[in-house]
Structure formats: structure tokens, C-alpha cells
Amino acid sequence: EDFSFQAIVRRSMDSVLMPEKEKHECLDMLHKFVSTGTKKFYESIEEPYHYNMVLYGKPGTGKTSFVHALSGVLNFPIIKLTGEYLSAYATTHFEGFRLSWIAENYRSSIIFIDEVDLYTYNREVIETSECSEQKRILLSDLLEFLDKISSGNIVILCTNHIDRLDSALIRNGRVNRKIKFDYWDQACLDKKLASSKVSLSEFEEYAVSHDITYTSDENGERRYCPSVVSDICKEISLQRFWDKLNSQDVE
């Protein structure tokens, strides 16, 4: 089968704002996982050599950005199983292509399945007989894959709705780490503005002029969607750059 390749823009892990303790713990564990010594240890105890993760949280909170940054930090390519591939999974055309084939041919890589809840189902909520054959087969194969993959891969499942995932898919033992991504608090906003060299007044003026609103937590504290904040900072910086060019042209 022909596979298409798409270049991604590498981003630094510093640009991914999330709880620092969780970020450092995760990176420390993954650096240990990819070491030669760890691989030999897995072989000595005859256990499959893999690391499985679930990233979950609201849309636009940085899950995909984290995966891209992780690719750069570990120097692992990303093998993203697209919706097109997963939707066709288990049909006659794809019968010879299983997840194990991907792992064997792309060792030491990040296998990335985004919005996994769209292609599997939760057996505690939906009767198996009411679910499509494609979802039944993919869930079954995915459970086996997460247990048996042994090619040094890091498998990352992403979802906006972790409650829609089957409990067996994300149970401890099958998944090594779960990371929740959420909206930013004021401290994260301040850090992002400082790194982008955008003032709080510039940010708020832009938000007001473009009718951008924010959510609040249970304590009434404002929360900010990371992707929206990043887009605002980019627009302000871009406008500032163009203004500078225009002033130079006038001179």
C-alpha cells in the first residue's frame, strides 16, 4: 500500500504549556524508555518493548502540539494513522494491513492515533450488536496491539472525550501514562505572553475588538484556550512585523 508522508513543523517543548511537574516526569520517563539499557532490560524479562500513552482534554488545549514537540525531543518520527485509514480498517481492501505491520515497519517511532473515540466504542455504553463491524474489529485489534507491540514504539492515543473510550482500552497496565490537557490559568497566559513579547493590554485589546470570550472555572477564575491565545499572539506579532516593514518603506 502507498503511504503518504507529510512534513510537520517541529516545535520546542518549551512552547507547550502544561503543568511543569507532569511534563518533566513524562519526559524523564520517555528518555529512560528510549535508552539502549531499557531495551535490553525488556528483552531480559521477555516483555514487549513499548510505551503507551493517552492524551485527553478539550479541543485546542495542546495535545497535538505536545506530540509534535515530543517527536523533536526524542528524535522519533510520527506515524499518524489518519481518519481515512482507520475508517477503512477491517474492510476487504485493508484486510492484510494490521497495526502490527505498521509497528514492524516503523520501529522506534511515535504511532499517533488522534480522536480515537471516533473509531472505537465503549462496550459499557453501546451494545456490541449495535456497533459497526469496523469499530468492533478495530477495538479488538487495538487492545491486542497495545499489549503485544514490541518494536520500541511510543503509541499515543488522543481524545477530546475520554469517557467515550472503552475502559479496557485505557486501563492501567495497558496504558503507561494518561495526561490531561486543560485550559490555561493566568500564570500560563502570562508565560505565553512573555515568550511572545505581547503585553497583557495588547492581548486584551485584541480580544475585545474581535469579540473573543473566555470560560471561568468553579472559582470564577478566567481560563484561556491555548490555541486561541496562540493565534492572538501570532496575529499581534505579525501585525507588529508588518507595521515595522511599512515604516521602513516610508523612510
PDB file of C-alpha atoms in Angstrom:
ATOM      1  CA  GLU A   1       0.000   0.000   0.000  1.00  0.00           C
ATOM      2  CA  ASP A   2       1.239   3.501  -0.762  1.00  0.00           C
ATOM      3  CA  PHE A   3       1.587   5.727   2.283  1.00  0.00           C
ATOM      4  CA  SER A   4       1.644   9.490   2.018  1.00  0.00           C
ATOM      5  CA  PHE A   5       4.162  11.463   4.026  1.00  0.00           C
ATOM      6  CA  GLN A   6       3.593  14.918   5.434  1.00  0.00           C
ATOM      7  CA  ALA A   7       6.203  17.209   6.908  1.00  0.00           C
ATOM      8  CA  ILE A   8       5.361  18.704  10.277  1.00  0.00           C
ATOM      9  CA  VAL A   9       6.682  21.857  11.847  1.00  0.00           C
ATOM     10  CA  ARG A  10       8.866  20.877  14.772  1.00  0.00           C
ATOM     11  CA  ARG A  11       8.192  22.878  17.898  1.00  0.00           C
ATOM     12  CA  SER A  12      10.117  23.167  21.129  1.00  0.00           C
ATOM     13  CA  MET A  13       8.797  21.532  24.265  1.00  0.00           C
ATOM     14  CA  ASP A  14       9.118  24.933  25.983  1.00  0.00           C
ATOM     15  CA  SER A  15       6.309  26.181  23.746  1.00  0.00           C
ATOM     16  CA  VAL A  16       3.940  23.552  25.165  1.00  0.00           C
ATOM     17  CA  LEU A  17       2.493  24.985  28.358  1.00  0.00           C
ATOM     18  CA  MET A  18       1.228  22.387  30.796  1.00  0.00           C
ATOM     19  CA  PRO A  19       1.903  21.541  34.450  1.00  0.00           C
ATOM     20  CA  GLU A  20       5.700  21.549  34.660  1.00  0.00           C
ATOM     21  CA  LYS A  21       5.905  18.663  37.119  1.00  0.00           C
ATOM     22  CA  GLU A  22       3.884  16.373  34.865  1.00  0.00           C
ATOM     23  CA  LYS A  23       5.808  17.476  31.772  1.00  0.00           C
ATOM     24  CA  HIS A  24       9.208  16.792  33.350  1.00  0.00           C
ATOM     25  CA  GLU A  25       8.126  13.452  34.806  1.00  0.00           C
ATOM     26  CA  CYS A  26       6.797  12.334  31.423  1.00  0.00           C
ATOM     27  CA  LEU A  27       9.912  13.436  29.515  1.00  0.00           C
ATOM     28  CA  ASP A  28      12.220  11.857  32.085  1.00  0.00           C
ATOM     29  CA  MET A  29      10.388   8.544  31.790  1.00  0.00           C
ATOM     30  CA  LEU A  30      10.415   8.602  27.979  1.00  0.00           C
ATOM     31  CA  HIS A  31      14.127   9.447  27.818  1.00  0.00           C
ATOM     32  CA  LYS A  32      14.751   6.404  30.009  1.00  0.00           C
ATOM     33  CA  PHE A  33      12.441   4.294  27.835  1.00  0.00           C
ATOM     34  CA  VAL A  34      14.306   5.015  24.575  1.00  0.00           C
ATOM     35  CA  SER A  35      17.726   4.231  26.073  1.00  0.00           C
ATOM     36  CA  THR A  36      19.597   1.133  24.944  1.00  0.00           C
ATOM     37  CA  GLY A  37      19.723  -0.175  28.508  1.00  0.00           C
ATOM     38  CA  THR A  38      15.943  -0.150  28.835  1.00  0.00           C
ATOM     39  CA  LYS A  39      15.523  -2.096  25.612  1.00  0.00           C
ATOM     40  CA  LYS A  40      17.919  -4.770  26.882  1.00  0.00           C
ATOM     41  CA  PHE A  41      16.030  -4.894  30.188  1.00  0.00           C
ATOM     42  CA  TYR A  42      12.714  -5.538  28.409  1.00  0.00           C
ATOM     43  CA  GLU A  43      14.391  -8.316  26.437  1.00  0.00           C
ATOM     44  CA  SER A  44      15.844  -9.852  29.614  1.00  0.00           C
ATOM     45  CA  ILE A  45      12.417 -10.098  31.262  1.00  0.00           C
ATOM     46  CA  GLU A  46      10.787 -11.169  27.970  1.00  0.00           C
ATOM     47  CA  GLU A  47       8.252  -8.342  27.958  1.00  0.00           C
ATOM     48  CA  PRO A  48       7.099  -6.388  24.859  1.00  0.00           C
ATOM     49  CA  TYR A  49       9.139  -3.203  24.417  1.00  0.00           C
ATOM     50  CA  HIS A  50       6.664  -0.318  24.065  1.00  0.00           C
ATOM     51  CA  TYR A  51       5.258   2.695  25.900  1.00  0.00           C
ATOM     52  CA  ASN A  52       1.558   3.580  25.596  1.00  0.00           C
ATOM     53  CA  MET A  53       0.025   6.958  26.410  1.00  0.00           C
ATOM     54  CA  VAL A  54      -3.406   8.604  26.376  1.00  0.00           C
ATOM     55  CA  LEU A  55      -3.683  12.379  25.976  1.00  0.00           C
ATOM     56  CA  TYR A  56      -7.118  13.760  26.743  1.00  0.00           C
ATOM     57  CA  GLY A  57      -8.829  17.097  27.218  1.00  0.00           C
ATOM     58  CA  LYS A  58     -10.836  19.787  25.467  1.00  0.00           C
ATOM     59  CA  PRO A  59     -10.108  20.715  21.823  1.00  0.00           C
ATOM     60  CA  GLY A  60      -7.325  23.242  21.378  1.00  0.00           C
ATOM     61  CA  THR A  61      -5.576  22.514  24.663  1.00  0.00           C
ATOM     62  CA  GLY A  62      -2.241  21.394  23.187  1.00  0.00           C
ATOM     63  CA  LYS A  63      -2.448  17.616  22.793  1.00  0.00           C
ATOM     64  CA  THR A  64      -1.225  17.525  19.187  1.00  0.00           C
ATOM     65  CA  SER A  65       1.368  20.232  19.906  1.00  0.00           C
ATOM     66  CA  PHE A  66       2.753  18.029  22.660  1.00  0.00           C
ATOM     67  CA  VAL A  67       3.069  15.097  20.244  1.00  0.00           C
ATOM     68  CA  HIS A  68       4.920  17.252  17.713  1.00  0.00           C
ATOM     69  CA  ALA A  69       7.253  18.603  20.394  1.00  0.00           C
ATOM     70  CA  LEU A  70       7.860  15.087  21.699  1.00  0.00           C
ATOM     71  CA  SER A  71       8.884  13.982  18.222  1.00  0.00           C
ATOM     72  CA  GLY A  72      11.627  16.617  18.240  1.00  0.00           C
ATOM     73  CA  VAL A  73      12.775  15.928  21.791  1.00  0.00           C
ATOM     74  CA  LEU A  74      13.141  12.170  21.226  1.00  0.00           C
ATOM     75  CA  ASN A  75      14.039  12.393  17.526  1.00  0.00           C
ATOM     76  CA  PHE A  76      11.246   9.924  16.755  1.00  0.00           C
ATOM     77  CA  PRO A  77       9.229  10.229  13.544  1.00  0.00           C
ATOM     78  CA  ILE A  78       5.449  10.448  13.873  1.00  0.00           C
ATOM     79  CA  ILE A  79       3.374   7.780  12.162  1.00  0.00           C
ATOM     80  CA  LYS A  80      -0.140   9.211  12.254  1.00  0.00           C
ATOM     81  CA  LEU A  81      -2.950   6.806  11.489  1.00  0.00           C
ATOM     82  CA  THR A  82      -5.419   9.085   9.754  1.00  0.00           C
ATOM     83  CA  GLY A  83      -9.187   9.017   9.842  1.00  0.00           C
ATOM     84  CA  GLU A  84      -9.188   7.796   6.263  1.00  0.00           C
ATOM     85  CA  TYR A  85      -7.074   4.775   7.171  1.00  0.00           C
ATOM     86  CA  LEU A  86      -8.973   3.983  10.358  1.00  0.00           C
ATOM     87  CA  SER A  87     -12.372   4.374   8.700  1.00  0.00           C
ATOM     88  CA  ALA A  88     -11.378   1.830   6.068  1.00  0.00           C
ATOM     89  CA  TYR A  89      -9.819  -0.513   8.620  1.00  0.00           C
ATOM     90  CA  ALA A  90     -11.130  -4.082   8.578  1.00  0.00           C
ATOM     91  CA  THR A  91     -12.684  -3.768   5.136  1.00  0.00           C
ATOM     92  CA  THR A  92     -11.668  -6.217   2.435  1.00  0.00           C
ATOM     93  CA  HIS A  93      -9.174  -3.775   0.929  1.00  0.00           C
ATOM     94  CA  PHE A  94      -7.334  -3.325   4.240  1.00  0.00           C
ATOM     95  CA  GLU A  95      -7.637  -6.896   5.441  1.00  0.00           C
ATOM     96  CA  GLY A  96      -3.890  -7.542   5.145  1.00  0.00           C
ATOM     97  CA  PHE A  97      -2.955  -4.390   6.985  1.00  0.00           C
ATOM     98  CA  ARG A  98      -2.911  -4.619  10.714  1.00  0.00           C
ATOM     99  CA  LEU A  99      -1.446  -2.366  13.341  1.00  0.00           C
ATOM    100  CA  SER A 100       1.365  -4.851  13.915  1.00  0.00           C
ATOM    101  CA  TRP A 101       2.504  -4.329  10.307  1.00  0.00           C
ATOM    102  CA  ILE A 102       2.825  -0.593  10.967  1.00  0.00           C
ATOM    103  CA  ALA A 103       4.913  -1.195  14.094  1.00  0.00           C
ATOM    104  CA  GLU A 104       7.227  -3.700  12.435  1.00  0.00           C
ATOM    105  CA  ASN A 105       7.953  -1.402   9.510  1.00  0.00           C
ATOM    106  CA  TYR A 106       8.265   1.808  11.536  1.00  0.00           C
ATOM    107  CA  ARG A 107      10.266   0.834  14.600  1.00  0.00           C
ATOM    108  CA  SER A 108      11.294   3.410  17.218  1.00  0.00           C
ATOM    109  CA  SER A 109       8.607   5.854  16.168  1.00  0.00           C
ATOM    110  CA  ILE A 110       5.574   7.577  17.634  1.00  0.00           C
ATOM    111  CA  ILE A 111       2.392   5.875  16.452  1.00  0.00           C
ATOM    112  CA  PHE A 112      -0.235   8.589  16.789  1.00  0.00           C
ATOM    113  CA  ILE A 113      -3.977   7.902  16.719  1.00  0.00           C
ATOM    114  CA  ASP A 114      -5.925  11.141  17.090  1.00  0.00           C
ATOM    115  CA  GLU A 115      -9.600  11.253  18.108  1.00  0.00           C
ATOM    116  CA  VAL A 116      -9.519   7.538  18.837  1.00  0.00           C
ATOM    117  CA  ASP A 117     -13.047   7.754  20.286  1.00  0.00           C
ATOM    118  CA  LEU A 118     -14.414   8.255  16.756  1.00  0.00           C
ATOM    119  CA  TYR A 119     -13.131   4.864  15.590  1.00  0.00           C
ATOM    120  CA  THR A 120     -13.731   2.677  18.645  1.00  0.00           C
ATOM    121  CA  TYR A 121     -16.634   2.339  21.071  1.00  0.00           C
ATOM    122  CA  ASN A 122     -17.328   1.896  24.777  1.00  0.00           C
ATOM    123  CA  ARG A 123     -18.833  -1.522  25.483  1.00  0.00           C
ATOM    124  CA  GLU A 124     -20.243  -0.294  28.776  1.00  0.00           C
ATOM    125  CA  VAL A 125     -22.382   2.239  26.897  1.00  0.00           C
ATOM    126  CA  ILE A 126     -23.065   0.692  23.483  1.00  0.00           C
ATOM    127  CA  GLU A 127     -24.129  -2.890  22.832  1.00  0.00           C
ATOM    128  CA  THR A 128     -21.672  -4.736  20.605  1.00  0.00           C
ATOM    129  CA  SER A 129     -24.510  -5.776  18.315  1.00  0.00           C
ATOM    130  CA  GLU A 130     -25.397  -2.107  17.771  1.00  0.00           C
ATOM    131  CA  CYS A 131     -21.868  -1.104  16.766  1.00  0.00           C
ATOM    132  CA  SER A 132     -20.354  -1.201  13.282  1.00  0.00           C
ATOM    133  CA  GLU A 133     -18.121  -4.108  12.287  1.00  0.00           C
ATOM    134  CA  GLN A 134     -15.261  -1.703  11.655  1.00  0.00           C
ATOM    135  CA  LYS A 135     -15.349  -0.353  15.222  1.00  0.00           C
ATOM    136  CA  ARG A 136     -15.653  -3.830  16.739  1.00  0.00           C
ATOM    137  CA  ILE A 137     -12.663  -5.151  14.831  1.00  0.00           C
ATOM    138  CA  LEU A 138     -10.538  -2.055  15.386  1.00  0.00           C
ATOM    139  CA  LEU A 139     -11.174  -2.034  19.137  1.00  0.00           C
ATOM    140  CA  SER A 140     -10.313  -5.731  19.396  1.00  0.00           C
ATOM    141  CA  ASP A 141      -7.133  -5.353  17.344  1.00  0.00           C
ATOM    142  CA  LEU A 142      -6.132  -2.171  19.173  1.00  0.00           C
ATOM    143  CA  LEU A 143      -6.386  -3.887  22.565  1.00  0.00           C
ATOM    144  CA  GLU A 144      -4.152  -6.704  21.355  1.00  0.00           C
ATOM    145  CA  PHE A 145      -1.764  -4.283  19.670  1.00  0.00           C
ATOM    146  CA  LEU A 146      -1.251  -2.188  22.816  1.00  0.00           C
ATOM    147  CA  ASP A 147      -0.306  -5.329  24.726  1.00  0.00           C
ATOM    148  CA  LYS A 148       1.937  -7.052  22.195  1.00  0.00           C
ATOM    149  CA  ILE A 149       3.718  -4.320  20.213  1.00  0.00           C
ATOM    150  CA  SER A 150       7.457  -4.808  20.761  1.00  0.00           C
ATOM    151  CA  SER A 151       9.203  -2.561  18.234  1.00  0.00           C
ATOM    152  CA  GLY A 152      10.270   0.200  20.620  1.00  0.00           C
ATOM    153  CA  ASN A 153       7.310   2.366  19.644  1.00  0.00           C
ATOM    154  CA  ILE A 154       5.582   5.011  21.690  1.00  0.00           C
ATOM    155  CA  VAL A 155       1.855   4.707  20.997  1.00  0.00           C
ATOM    156  CA  ILE A 156      -0.168   7.852  21.684  1.00  0.00           C
ATOM    157  CA  LEU A 157      -3.962   7.842  21.697  1.00  0.00           C
ATOM    158  CA  CYS A 158      -5.627  11.271  21.725  1.00  0.00           C
ATOM    159  CA  THR A 159      -9.228  12.078  22.561  1.00  0.00           C
ATOM    160  CA  ASN A 160     -11.426  15.022  23.452  1.00  0.00           C
ATOM    161  CA  HIS A 161     -13.839  12.637  25.210  1.00  0.00           C
ATOM    162  CA  ILE A 162     -12.071  10.101  27.411  1.00  0.00           C
ATOM    163  CA  ASP A 163     -15.454   8.996  28.809  1.00  0.00           C
ATOM    164  CA  ARG A 164     -16.302   7.579  25.369  1.00  0.00           C
ATOM    165  CA  LEU A 165     -13.363   5.163  25.430  1.00  0.00           C
ATOM    166  CA  ASP A 166     -13.752   1.571  26.499  1.00  0.00           C
ATOM    167  CA  SER A 167     -12.325   1.045  29.993  1.00  0.00           C
ATOM    168  CA  ALA A 168     -10.230  -1.877  28.761  1.00  0.00           C
ATOM    169  CA  LEU A 169      -8.556   0.391  26.226  1.00  0.00           C
ATOM    170  CA  ILE A 170      -7.218   2.823  28.818  1.00  0.00           C
ATOM    171  CA  ARG A 171      -6.791   0.671  31.913  1.00  0.00           C
ATOM    172  CA  ASN A 172      -3.603   0.797  33.965  1.00  0.00           C
ATOM    173  CA  GLY A 173      -1.171  -1.825  32.756  1.00  0.00           C
ATOM    174  CA  ARG A 174      -2.250  -1.459  29.156  1.00  0.00           C
ATOM    175  CA  VAL A 175      -1.621   2.296  29.169  1.00  0.00           C
ATOM    176  CA  ASN A 176       1.512   3.520  30.910  1.00  0.00           C
ATOM    177  CA  ARG A 177       0.529   7.156  31.341  1.00  0.00           C
ATOM    178  CA  LYS A 178      -2.537   9.361  30.966  1.00  0.00           C
ATOM    179  CA  ILE A 179      -2.120  13.127  30.657  1.00  0.00           C
ATOM    180  CA  LYS A 180      -4.966  15.608  30.911  1.00  0.00           C
ATOM    181  CA  PHE A 181      -4.710  18.833  28.907  1.00  0.00           C
ATOM    182  CA  ASP A 182      -6.816  21.757  30.054  1.00  0.00           C
ATOM    183  CA  TYR A 183      -7.392  25.461  29.521  1.00  0.00           C
ATOM    184  CA  TRP A 184      -4.668  27.788  30.787  1.00  0.00           C
ATOM    185  CA  ASP A 185      -4.863  29.761  34.004  1.00  0.00           C
ATOM    186  CA  GLN A 186      -3.484  33.298  34.372  1.00  0.00           C
ATOM    187  CA  ALA A 187       0.039  32.049  35.119  1.00  0.00           C
ATOM    188  CA  CYS A 188       0.172  30.074  31.852  1.00  0.00           C
ATOM    189  CA  LEU A 189      -1.245  33.048  29.949  1.00  0.00           C
ATOM    190  CA  ASP A 190       1.413  35.364  31.400  1.00  0.00           C
ATOM    191  CA  LYS A 191       4.141  32.903  30.433  1.00  0.00           C
ATOM    192  CA  LYS A 192       2.859  32.650  26.868  1.00  0.00           C
ATOM    193  CA  LEU A 193       2.562  36.437  26.508  1.00  0.00           C
ATOM    194  CA  ALA A 194       6.095  36.917  27.819  1.00  0.00           C
ATOM    195  CA  SER A 195       7.553  34.378  25.379  1.00  0.00           C
ATOM    196  CA  SER A 196       5.652  36.029  22.511  1.00  0.00           C
ATOM    197  CA  LYS A 197       6.640  39.543  23.649  1.00  0.00           C
ATOM    198  CA  VAL A 198       2.981  40.560  23.744  1.00  0.00           C
ATOM    199  CA  SER A 199       1.686  42.711  26.600  1.00  0.00           C
ATOM    200  CA  LEU A 200      -1.451  41.870  28.555  1.00  0.00           C
ATOM    201  CA  SER A 201      -3.045  45.130  27.423  1.00  0.00           C
ATOM    202  CA  GLU A 202      -2.365  44.294  23.753  1.00  0.00           C
ATOM    203  CA  PHE A 203      -3.835  40.850  24.263  1.00  0.00           C
ATOM    204  CA  GLU A 204      -6.976  42.109  25.978  1.00  0.00           C
ATOM    205  CA  GLU A 205      -7.495  44.889  23.441  1.00  0.00           C
ATOM    206  CA  TYR A 206      -7.313  42.371  20.590  1.00  0.00           C
ATOM    207  CA  ALA A 207      -9.728  40.014  22.382  1.00  0.00           C
ATOM    208  CA  VAL A 208     -12.274  42.790  22.962  1.00  0.00           C
ATOM    209  CA  SER A 209     -12.056  44.089  19.385  1.00  0.00           C
ATOM    210  CA  HIS A 210     -12.626  40.582  17.989  1.00  0.00           C
ATOM    211  CA  ASP A 211     -15.389  39.586  20.458  1.00  0.00           C
ATOM    212  CA  ILE A 212     -13.331  36.759  21.953  1.00  0.00           C
ATOM    213  CA  THR A 213     -14.744  35.484  25.236  1.00  0.00           C
ATOM    214  CA  TYR A 214     -13.328  33.113  27.840  1.00  0.00           C
ATOM    215  CA  THR A 215     -14.615  30.489  30.223  1.00  0.00           C
ATOM    216  CA  SER A 216     -14.301  30.514  34.009  1.00  0.00           C
ATOM    217  CA  ASP A 217     -13.659  27.711  36.478  1.00  0.00           C
ATOM    218  CA  GLU A 218     -15.755  26.884  39.537  1.00  0.00           C
ATOM    219  CA  ASN A 219     -13.992  29.636  41.497  1.00  0.00           C
ATOM    220  CA  GLY A 220     -14.770  32.271  38.890  1.00  0.00           C
ATOM    221  CA  GLU A 221     -11.148  32.421  37.693  1.00  0.00           C
ATOM    222  CA  ARG A 222     -10.777  33.056  33.976  1.00  0.00           C
ATOM    223  CA  ARG A 223      -9.458  30.209  31.805  1.00  0.00           C
ATOM    224  CA  TYR A 224      -7.920  30.561  28.350  1.00  0.00           C
ATOM    225  CA  CYS A 225      -7.985  28.171  25.391  1.00  0.00           C
ATOM    226  CA  PRO A 226      -4.305  27.601  24.413  1.00  0.00           C
ATOM    227  CA  SER A 227      -4.944  27.524  20.661  1.00  0.00           C
ATOM    228  CA  VAL A 228      -6.910  30.795  20.794  1.00  0.00           C
ATOM    229  CA  VAL A 229      -4.204  32.515  22.849  1.00  0.00           C
ATOM    230  CA  SER A 230      -1.516  31.297  20.452  1.00  0.00           C
ATOM    231  CA  ASP A 231      -3.462  32.581  17.456  1.00  0.00           C
ATOM    232  CA  ILE A 232      -3.948  36.006  19.088  1.00  0.00           C
ATOM    233  CA  CYS A 233      -0.236  36.279  19.904  1.00  0.00           C
ATOM    234  CA  LYS A 234       0.645  35.309  16.352  1.00  0.00           C
ATOM    235  CA  GLU A 235      -1.726  37.906  14.874  1.00  0.00           C
ATOM    236  CA  ILE A 236      -0.397  40.674  17.123  1.00  0.00           C
ATOM    237  CA  SER A 237       3.230  39.785  16.344  1.00  0.00           C
ATOM    238  CA  LEU A 238       2.504  39.576  12.627  1.00  0.00           C
ATOM    239  CA  GLN A 239       0.785  42.971  12.594  1.00  0.00           C
ATOM    240  CA  ARG A 240       3.700  44.451  14.524  1.00  0.00           C
ATOM    241  CA  PHE A 241       6.115  42.998  11.950  1.00  0.00           C
ATOM    242  CA  TRP A 242       4.141  44.443   9.034  1.00  0.00           C
ATOM    243  CA  ASP A 243       3.930  47.852  10.696  1.00  0.00           C
ATOM    244  CA  LYS A 244       7.700  47.837  11.058  1.00  0.00           C
ATOM    245  CA  LEU A 245       8.141  46.938   7.388  1.00  0.00           C
ATOM    246  CA  ASN A 246       5.807  49.741   6.348  1.00  0.00           C
ATOM    247  CA  SER A 247       7.694  52.282   8.457  1.00  0.00           C
ATOM    248  CA  GLN A 248      10.990  51.198   6.868  1.00  0.00           C
ATOM    249  CA  ASP A 249       9.489  51.577   3.385  1.00  0.00           C
ATOM    250  CA  VAL A 250       8.383  55.108   4.223  1.00  0.00           C
ATOM    251  CA  GLU A 251      11.858  56.020   5.442  1.00  0.00           C
TER     252      GLU A 251
END
